[in-house]
C-alpha cells in the first residue's frame, strides 16, 4: 500500500477526496489530512507519506511554499497539486520545484485514477531501481512468463511444472488467453530506457486497475517493449474473455483521452486449453496488432475478427504508378495527390491484408526513390539523414497516418525537384516538357521542332532528357501520349478509337492500336474493358 495524505483548507473537499474512490482497491492507504501548510508539514514528518494531494491557496502556508519545504526535507514524497483554472499557471510553475503532477478542479473519478496511475508508476520505477532483490524477483518472473510465450513448453517437465504451480497456472481444465499491448511510436529516437519503462508501468498499472478478473491474471513486459496480459481461467469462466476485451478498450480510450503523450494498440489471441495455448494465443495477438492498418476495428483487434475477414492481395493497376511517375516528372502536385488518393481509395475498398498494404507502401517509396535518381540526386540529399523506408512504413498504424506520410514524402521530393531545375538547363528542360504537354496531339511533333522553339540544338535537348529522365525525347513524347490515351479510354465519354488516336497525335487508328499494344501489352479495347469493369 502507498500512503497518501490530503492538504486542503476546505473540509467538504477533503471529505470528497476520501470517498471519490476506494483508495485501498487502487493500492493506497489514506493516513491523514491537513487544513493548511503548517499542519501538513507536521503530518508529513509523522506519516512520511508516499503521495500528498496539495491545494495551492491555503492559510498560514500556501501550497507552493509547502511543496518547496517537502521537496527539500522529504524528497521521497510525491506531490500532486489540486487546483482551479484560475491557479493553473501556478500549478504549471510548481512542476519546476518538484511537484509531480497537477489535477484541475472539478475532476471526476477517472481523472483521479489517471493521476494516481502516473504517480504510482513513477514510485514503482524509482523503488525498483533502488531495490536489487525486488528487481531480481521481477526479472525472474518476467523471464519465466516470457518463456511461456516464446517457445513450446512441456507441462510435464519437472522444472516447468514447479514454476507453473508457483504461478498458479497448473490444473486440469484451465484455459489460457493472451493479449498484447503495443505502445505506439516506441521507436522514437529520443526515447530513453527510463521513459520506455515508465510508459510500460503506466500501461500495466492502468490495466491492473481496469481489468480485475475473478481468476489468474499476470501482467509483464514482453518482447519489443510490449505489455503482455496473460489470463488463466476455468472453462466455466468463459466470460473472462469478454471482460478482458472491455478492459482493453477502456484502456486505449483512457490513454487517448487524457493525453499521456502516447497511444496504445491491443491485440487479443484466442483462448485455448493447456499451457501450449499460451504461446499460440500470444502469436495470434501479435498478428492481430500487425493487422491494425488493414482493419477498421479501432485500437483493439481480436485475432478471430481477422480470421473471419477474407483479405485480397494488393495488386492495383500498374498504370497508376506509371501515371504517378509521369506527373512527378511534370511537377504536377495536383495530379500526384490525385493518384495517391486513388491508391488510398483502392486500399480502403479492397479488404487487403497488412502485408499487402505494406507492400503497396514500399512500392510507392521505391517509385519516389526512382524519381530522386532521375533528377540526379541522392536520397540522402533530399530525405532526412536517418531515413529508413522499412522503419517509417512499419510505424504507421492507420491508413490516414501512412498515406499522410507518403503524401508528405512525395511533396518534399517535388519541392526539391523544383529547386533542382532552377538552373538554366533546368528551365530549358521545364519549357520543353511544357511544350510537349501542349502539343502531343500534333502527329508531326518531332525533337527538332521542340529544339528550334527553344533556340537550342537537338543534341543538347536529347542530353538534357537523358540526364533528367533516363530516356530520349521521343520516348518521353510516347509516354505522354500513351498516358493521355489511357485516360481517354476510361473517361466514360464513349469516344471512338479514331477520335482518341487523333487526340493523342496519331492520324491512323491502326498505327495507334499497334503502338498502344506494344506499349501496354494489351489492345485499347482490352484495356478499356479491363479498367471499366
Short mmCIF file of C-alpha atoms in Angstrom, two decimals, residues 316-530:
data_model
loop_
_atom_site.label_atom_id
_atom_site.label_comp_id
_atom_site.label_asym_id
_atom_site.label_seq_id
_atom_site.Cartn_x
_atom_site.Cartn_y
_atom_site.Cartn_z
CA UNK A 316 -3.72 -2.32 -58.12
CA UNK A 317 -3.47 -1.27 -61.79
CA UNK A 318 0.19 -0.62 -62.60
CA UNK A 319 -0.92 2.27 -64.80
CA UNK A 320 -1.49 4.31 -61.65
CA UNK A 321 2.20 4.05 -60.79
CA UNK A 322 3.20 4.87 -64.37
CA UNK A 323 0.99 7.93 -64.36
CA UNK A 324 2.29 8.93 -60.93
CA UNK A 325 5.87 8.94 -62.22
CA UNK A 326 4.84 10.96 -65.32
CA UNK A 327 3.12 13.56 -63.13
CA UNK A 328 6.20 13.73 -60.87
CA UNK A 329 8.32 14.46 -63.93
CA UNK A 330 5.90 17.22 -64.89
CA UNK A 331 5.89 18.61 -61.34
CA UNK A 332 2.11 18.41 -61.21
CA UNK A 333 1.32 18.38 -57.49
CA UNK A 334 -2.43 18.23 -58.03
CA UNK A 335 -2.25 15.11 -60.22
CA UNK A 336 0.31 13.45 -57.94
CA UNK A 337 -2.04 13.96 -54.99
CA UNK A 338 -4.97 12.69 -57.06
CA UNK A 339 -3.09 9.49 -57.96
CA UNK A 340 -2.09 8.88 -54.34
CA UNK A 341 -5.73 9.38 -53.32
CA UNK A 342 -6.77 6.80 -55.94
CA UNK A 343 -4.35 4.27 -54.46
CA UNK A 344 -5.62 5.04 -50.95
CA UNK A 345 -9.20 4.51 -52.17
CA UNK A 346 -8.23 1.17 -53.71
CA UNK A 347 -6.62 0.03 -50.46
CA UNK A 348 -9.63 1.10 -48.39
CA UNK A 349 -12.17 -0.73 -50.53
CA UNK A 350 -10.23 -3.92 -51.32
CA UNK A 351 -10.01 -5.55 -47.88
CA UNK A 352 -6.24 -6.01 -48.14
CA UNK A 353 -4.07 -7.70 -45.54
CA UNK A 354 -1.50 -5.64 -43.65
CA UNK A 355 1.32 -7.34 -45.57
CA UNK A 356 -0.28 -6.30 -48.87
CA UNK A 357 -0.72 -2.72 -47.68
CA UNK A 358 2.90 -2.57 -46.53
CA UNK A 359 3.95 -3.93 -49.94
CA UNK A 360 2.00 -1.14 -51.69
CA UNK A 361 3.55 1.49 -49.43
CA UNK A 362 7.01 0.07 -50.12
CA UNK A 363 6.29 0.26 -53.86
CA UNK A 364 5.32 3.92 -53.55
CA UNK A 365 8.53 4.68 -51.65
CA UNK A 366 10.52 2.83 -54.30
CA UNK A 367 8.85 4.90 -57.04
CA UNK A 368 9.76 8.08 -55.20
CA UNK A 369 13.39 6.96 -54.86
CA UNK A 370 13.44 6.18 -58.59
CA UNK A 371 12.42 9.75 -59.33
CA UNK A 372 15.08 11.11 -56.97
CA UNK A 373 17.72 9.25 -59.00
CA UNK A 374 16.14 10.56 -62.23
CA UNK A 375 16.69 14.17 -61.20
CA UNK A 376 20.33 13.43 -60.47
CA UNK A 377 20.05 13.49 -56.69
CA UNK A 378 20.98 11.00 -53.99
CA UNK A 379 18.30 10.03 -51.42
CA UNK A 380 20.37 11.47 -48.56
CA UNK A 381 20.43 14.86 -50.33
CA UNK A 382 16.63 15.04 -50.39
CA UNK A 383 15.40 12.97 -47.45
CA UNK A 384 16.32 13.06 -43.73
CA UNK A 385 19.72 11.62 -42.89
CA UNK A 386 18.26 8.74 -40.85
CA UNK A 387 15.54 7.91 -43.41
CA UNK A 388 14.69 4.20 -43.28
CA UNK A 389 11.79 3.13 -45.56
CA UNK A 390 11.02 -0.06 -43.63
CA UNK A 391 11.04 1.64 -40.23
CA UNK A 392 8.91 4.54 -41.49
CA UNK A 393 6.33 2.22 -43.08
CA UNK A 394 6.02 -0.05 -40.06
CA UNK A 395 5.49 2.73 -37.52
CA UNK A 396 2.21 3.86 -39.10
CA UNK A 397 -0.75 2.02 -37.65
CA UNK A 398 -3.55 3.62 -39.67
CA UNK A 399 -4.18 4.38 -43.35
CA UNK A 400 -4.61 8.07 -42.52
CA UNK A 401 -1.18 8.19 -40.93
CA UNK A 402 0.53 6.04 -43.60
CA UNK A 403 -0.83 7.88 -46.63
CA UNK A 404 -0.35 11.25 -44.94
CA UNK A 405 3.32 10.35 -44.60
CA UNK A 406 3.52 9.12 -48.23
CA UNK A 407 1.90 12.34 -49.48
CA UNK A 408 4.35 14.45 -47.50
CA UNK A 409 7.25 12.36 -48.85
CA UNK A 410 6.17 12.99 -52.44
CA UNK A 411 5.61 16.71 -51.85
CA UNK A 412 9.07 17.02 -50.24
CA UNK A 413 10.70 15.38 -53.25
CA UNK A 414 8.72 17.57 -55.66
CA UNK A 415 9.86 20.70 -53.84
CA UNK A 416 13.47 19.52 -54.04
CA UNK A 417 12.96 18.70 -57.71
CA UNK A 418 11.68 22.19 -58.49
CA UNK A 419 14.67 23.75 -56.75
CA UNK A 420 16.96 21.46 -58.77
CA UNK A 421 15.62 22.77 -62.09
CA UNK A 422 16.12 26.45 -61.34
CA UNK A 423 19.39 26.35 -63.29
CA UNK A 424 19.44 27.48 -66.94
CA UNK A 425 19.43 23.89 -68.21
CA UNK A 426 16.65 23.03 -65.74
CA UNK A 427 14.49 25.86 -67.02
CA UNK A 428 15.11 24.73 -70.58
CA UNK A 429 14.02 21.20 -69.65
CA UNK A 430 10.89 22.55 -67.93
CA UNK A 431 9.99 24.56 -71.04
CA UNK A 432 10.49 21.50 -73.25
CA UNK A 433 8.16 19.37 -71.07
CA UNK A 434 5.54 22.14 -71.09
CA UNK A 435 5.75 22.33 -74.88
CA UNK A 436 5.27 18.55 -75.21
CA UNK A 437 2.24 18.68 -72.88
CA UNK A 438 0.68 21.36 -75.07
CA UNK A 439 1.49 19.79 -78.48
CA UNK A 440 1.47 15.99 -78.01
CA UNK A 441 -1.70 15.85 -80.14
CA UNK A 442 0.29 17.11 -83.15
CA UNK A 443 1.24 13.98 -85.09
CA UNK A 444 4.13 15.91 -86.71
CA UNK A 445 5.75 16.76 -83.34
CA UNK A 446 9.49 16.00 -83.50
CA UNK A 447 12.60 16.64 -81.46
CA UNK A 448 13.85 19.20 -83.94
CA UNK A 449 10.63 21.22 -83.63
CA UNK A 450 10.99 21.44 -79.86
CA UNK A 451 14.68 22.34 -80.07
CA UNK A 452 14.02 25.14 -82.60
CA UNK A 453 11.22 26.50 -80.44
CA UNK A 454 13.64 26.75 -77.52
CA UNK A 455 16.55 28.03 -79.68
CA UNK A 456 18.85 25.14 -78.76
CA UNK A 457 20.44 22.24 -80.62
CA UNK A 458 18.58 18.92 -80.80
CA UNK A 459 21.65 17.11 -79.48
CA UNK A 460 21.67 19.30 -76.34
CA UNK A 461 17.95 18.67 -75.79
CA UNK A 462 18.49 14.90 -76.07
CA UNK A 463 21.27 15.15 -73.50
CA UNK A 464 19.05 17.05 -71.05
CA UNK A 465 16.25 14.46 -71.26
CA UNK A 466 18.66 11.56 -70.91
CA UNK A 467 20.24 13.11 -67.81
CA UNK A 468 16.94 14.07 -66.19
CA UNK A 469 14.68 11.15 -67.11
CA UNK A 470 16.96 8.43 -68.39
CA UNK A 471 15.14 8.36 -71.75
CA UNK A 472 15.02 10.09 -75.10
CA UNK A 473 12.70 12.95 -76.06
CA UNK A 474 10.80 10.60 -78.39
CA UNK A 475 10.23 8.13 -75.57
CA UNK A 476 9.02 10.96 -73.33
CA UNK A 477 6.55 12.07 -76.03
CA UNK A 478 5.39 8.44 -76.34
CA UNK A 479 4.88 8.20 -72.55
CA UNK A 480 2.83 11.38 -72.57
CA UNK A 481 0.64 10.21 -75.47
CA UNK A 482 0.04 6.76 -74.00
CA UNK A 483 -0.87 8.12 -70.56
CA UNK A 484 -3.34 10.53 -72.16
CA UNK A 485 -4.77 7.70 -74.29
CA UNK A 486 -5.34 5.59 -71.17
CA UNK A 487 -7.22 8.44 -69.53
CA UNK A 488 -9.41 8.92 -72.59
CA UNK A 489 -10.18 5.18 -72.90
CA UNK A 490 -11.64 5.04 -69.39
CA UNK A 491 -13.10 8.56 -69.30
CA UNK A 492 -16.64 7.29 -69.94
CA UNK A 493 -17.08 9.67 -72.89
CA UNK A 494 -17.65 6.77 -75.36
CA UNK A 495 -15.06 8.16 -77.76
CA UNK A 496 -14.35 6.31 -81.00
CA UNK A 497 -10.89 4.80 -81.41
CA UNK A 498 -10.19 7.10 -84.38
CA UNK A 499 -11.05 10.13 -82.23
CA UNK A 500 -8.76 9.00 -79.41
CA UNK A 501 -5.96 8.31 -81.89
CA UNK A 502 -6.21 11.83 -83.30
CA UNK A 503 -6.42 13.41 -79.84
CA UNK A 504 -3.06 11.88 -78.87
CA UNK A 505 -1.18 12.54 -82.10
CA UNK A 506 -1.93 9.54 -84.36
CA UNK A 507 -3.56 10.12 -87.72
CA UNK A 508 -4.08 6.40 -88.28
CA UNK A 509 -6.15 4.37 -85.77
CA UNK A 510 -4.44 1.13 -86.81
CA UNK A 511 -0.99 2.55 -86.11
CA UNK A 512 -2.23 3.87 -82.76
CA UNK A 513 -3.62 0.42 -81.80
CA UNK A 514 -0.35 -1.33 -82.63
CA UNK A 515 1.68 1.25 -80.72
CA UNK A 516 -0.66 1.06 -77.71
CA UNK A 517 -0.48 -2.76 -77.57
CA UNK A 518 3.30 -2.70 -77.86
CA UNK A 519 3.47 -0.15 -75.03
CA UNK A 520 0.98 -1.76 -72.62
CA UNK A 521 0.84 -5.40 -73.70
CA UNK A 522 -2.92 -5.25 -74.46
CA UNK A 523 -5.07 -3.62 -77.13
CA UNK A 524 -7.03 -0.38 -76.48
CA UNK A 525 -10.35 -2.28 -76.37
CA UNK A 526 -8.94 -4.82 -73.87
CA UNK A 527 -7.58 -2.01 -71.72
CA UNK A 528 -10.94 -0.24 -71.70
CA UNK A 529 -12.78 -3.46 -70.82
CA UNK A 530 -10.36 -4.28 -68.00
#
